[in-house]
Amino acid sequence: MTKLSKILIGTGFLYASYHINNLVKEYKNFVLEDGYNLSDFGFEGGDEITRPKKKQQRKGNQQQLAESYLEELALLSQRGKNAFDKGDYKLAFQCFDRIVEISHEYPPFFQYARNANLFLVRIAQEADEPELFVKYNKAYIETFEDPKTEELFEIIKCTEEVTEKLTTLGSISEAIDFAKSILKNKKYSFSEIHKIHLYSILASIYKKNEKYLKKELDANLKCVEYAKNTGDKNAYANYLYELIQYYIRVKNVEKIEESMKEIEKLVSTQLLVPIFRLLCTNFKKNNMYDLYIKTQRKMITLVKKEPTLNKANIESVVNSCQNNIATILYEKGDVEESLKILNELKRSEYLSFAPLTETKYLISKEVSSADGVQKIVISVKPNSLPEDTTNIIECEFEGSYYLNEVAANEEPKAEEQEEQKPVEEEQKPVEEESKSVEQEEQEEKPVEEEQKPVEQEEQKPAEEEEQEEKSTEEESKPVEQEQEEQEQEQEKQEQEEKPVEEEKPAEEEKVVYEEVAPVVIEKTIEKEVEFENDSSKLNPTGWVISQLLNYTITINLNYFQPICKLSQCKPQNIN
């Protein structure tokens, strides 16, 4: 009986343990989905307490530990993601922090630390916690034990993010130290390409403080050196461009020109022109006007020598550069030369854009010509002019056009036809007279036939005399034939030369421009002033206006001395 009771008790205990274990698992699943009770995950005091209860080292074999940690990791991960989605960043931090702790408690799960730290970086970014962002990014970098090529680029990316955040926080020296520590870390096998990026990060940090100018130059030179060693021409040109940005800031024109010449050797004209345009933008910002003009003219020379560009593309770049040069010349005070360039520019048949101009006092914000209306909107720079209600802007629209080629060519033909008509009418009576003479000759033919027998008898003795004369004529024929042959050869040569003359390209006809009376509009200076001009009034005959129309804006203070003058152009093609 005792044995039976023991067996029953043991069986009941096992049965109860089995069901209790199932109940615990079901409860954990319930907590995962709906419970959200921190006490079930080792936290004291429920959801409100942020400090987790200290975990004791778990005892048991490796399999039991692994299963135990895996269950907790799954619950923490799910709970942390749910908290993040709901915007509960505090709880999300706690859950993923605990995952990092587990990865340290149980080394086989160390790989979970990388994903947890990466998620913590994301939470810190969303929660706008820059200090935590730096902390977890650094921890994420530390999870790379033996990084491969792609992982090295990931480390560089995180390094850049950390240094940018530290620089934003004002910790420039800390940012420099961290970037250097990554660069010198021996467990990272950085190639020259990797080092280019790291030295570029250092250069961008040094740029934040003028006291690091020398170190910034050294970092930029390192980038150029490593880029050159890689053999990648585009990378080399790119870091030369960055080096030029440094030289622009320190106004070292000699080094700028030296680096620009080096870039010219590396890239094609199609890539070089955009690079020079970007450089010109910085030249202008730093008041390096002479270098700006020189570079614009260099672009003109480059595109004219480029065989792969068509005429329209070349002229488009040339016109743009010429307009830029004219604008800078005006700002420098060389108004005469500026207007000279713009007046040449407006005659270009390839000018297919309306370049916006900026001067000391005005900015042309909008230039358009559509539906027969020319329009320009002028914005006055704030605080650039003295406060005076009598100040006015005077806008003068001037234009010139030439007749449509078809219409111009048809008129002379019509005049020629009218001149030829009287000559043809004079020839008609002469033709009629010649016809009457021919009819009389035909009527006389029968009479002539009757007289033939008599004439033949009379002509017999005369024929002998004619034969003698023929013999003398035959002797003189060779000389006459030679002359005729020479004349025929000359005629053939003239005929052969005629097509050649026709194939010669016709000389371009000089276009006669008909000047149109300018339209002058005056308006009081405001924040924005809009001028419009009805282009159709400039075209009363209905012919095509295919020449550019020019407008000039002059600011007069109290109707006296002109202070600012703009000259612009816009293409027209109006029926």
PDB file of N, CA and C in Angstrom, residues 40-41 174 311 427 501:
ATOM      1  N   ASP A  40       7.343  40.801 -14.597  1.00  0.00           N
ATOM      2  CA  ASP A  40       7.551  39.482 -15.166  1.00  0.00           C
ATOM      3  C   ASP A  40       8.890  39.372 -15.888  1.00  0.00           C
ATOM      4  N   PHE A  41       9.567  40.527 -16.069  1.00  0.00           N
ATOM      5  CA  PHE A  41      10.826  40.518 -16.811  1.00  0.00           C
ATOM      6  C   PHE A  41      12.000  40.968 -15.951  1.00  0.00           C
ATOM      7  N   GLU A 174      36.669  66.520 -28.812  1.00  0.00           N
ATOM      8  CA  GLU A 174      36.264  65.125 -28.617  1.00  0.00           C
ATOM      9  C   GLU A 174      36.013  64.440 -29.955  1.00  0.00           C
ATOM     10  N   LYS A 311      26.714  72.931 -82.217  1.00  0.00           N
ATOM     11  CA  LYS A 311      26.772  74.397 -82.206  1.00  0.00           C
ATOM     12  C   LYS A 311      25.848  74.997 -81.158  1.00  0.00           C
ATOM     13  N   GLN A 427       8.045  91.566-127.582  1.00  0.00           N
ATOM     14  CA  GLN A 427       8.506  90.497-128.460  1.00  0.00           C
ATOM     15  C   GLN A 427       7.369  89.864-129.257  1.00  0.00           C
ATOM     16  N   GLU A 501      30.516  76.534-109.875  1.00  0.00           N
ATOM     17  CA  GLU A 501      30.165  77.838-109.306  1.00  0.00           C
ATOM     18  C   GLU A 501      28.853  77.763-108.548  1.00  0.00           C
TER      19      GLU A 501
END
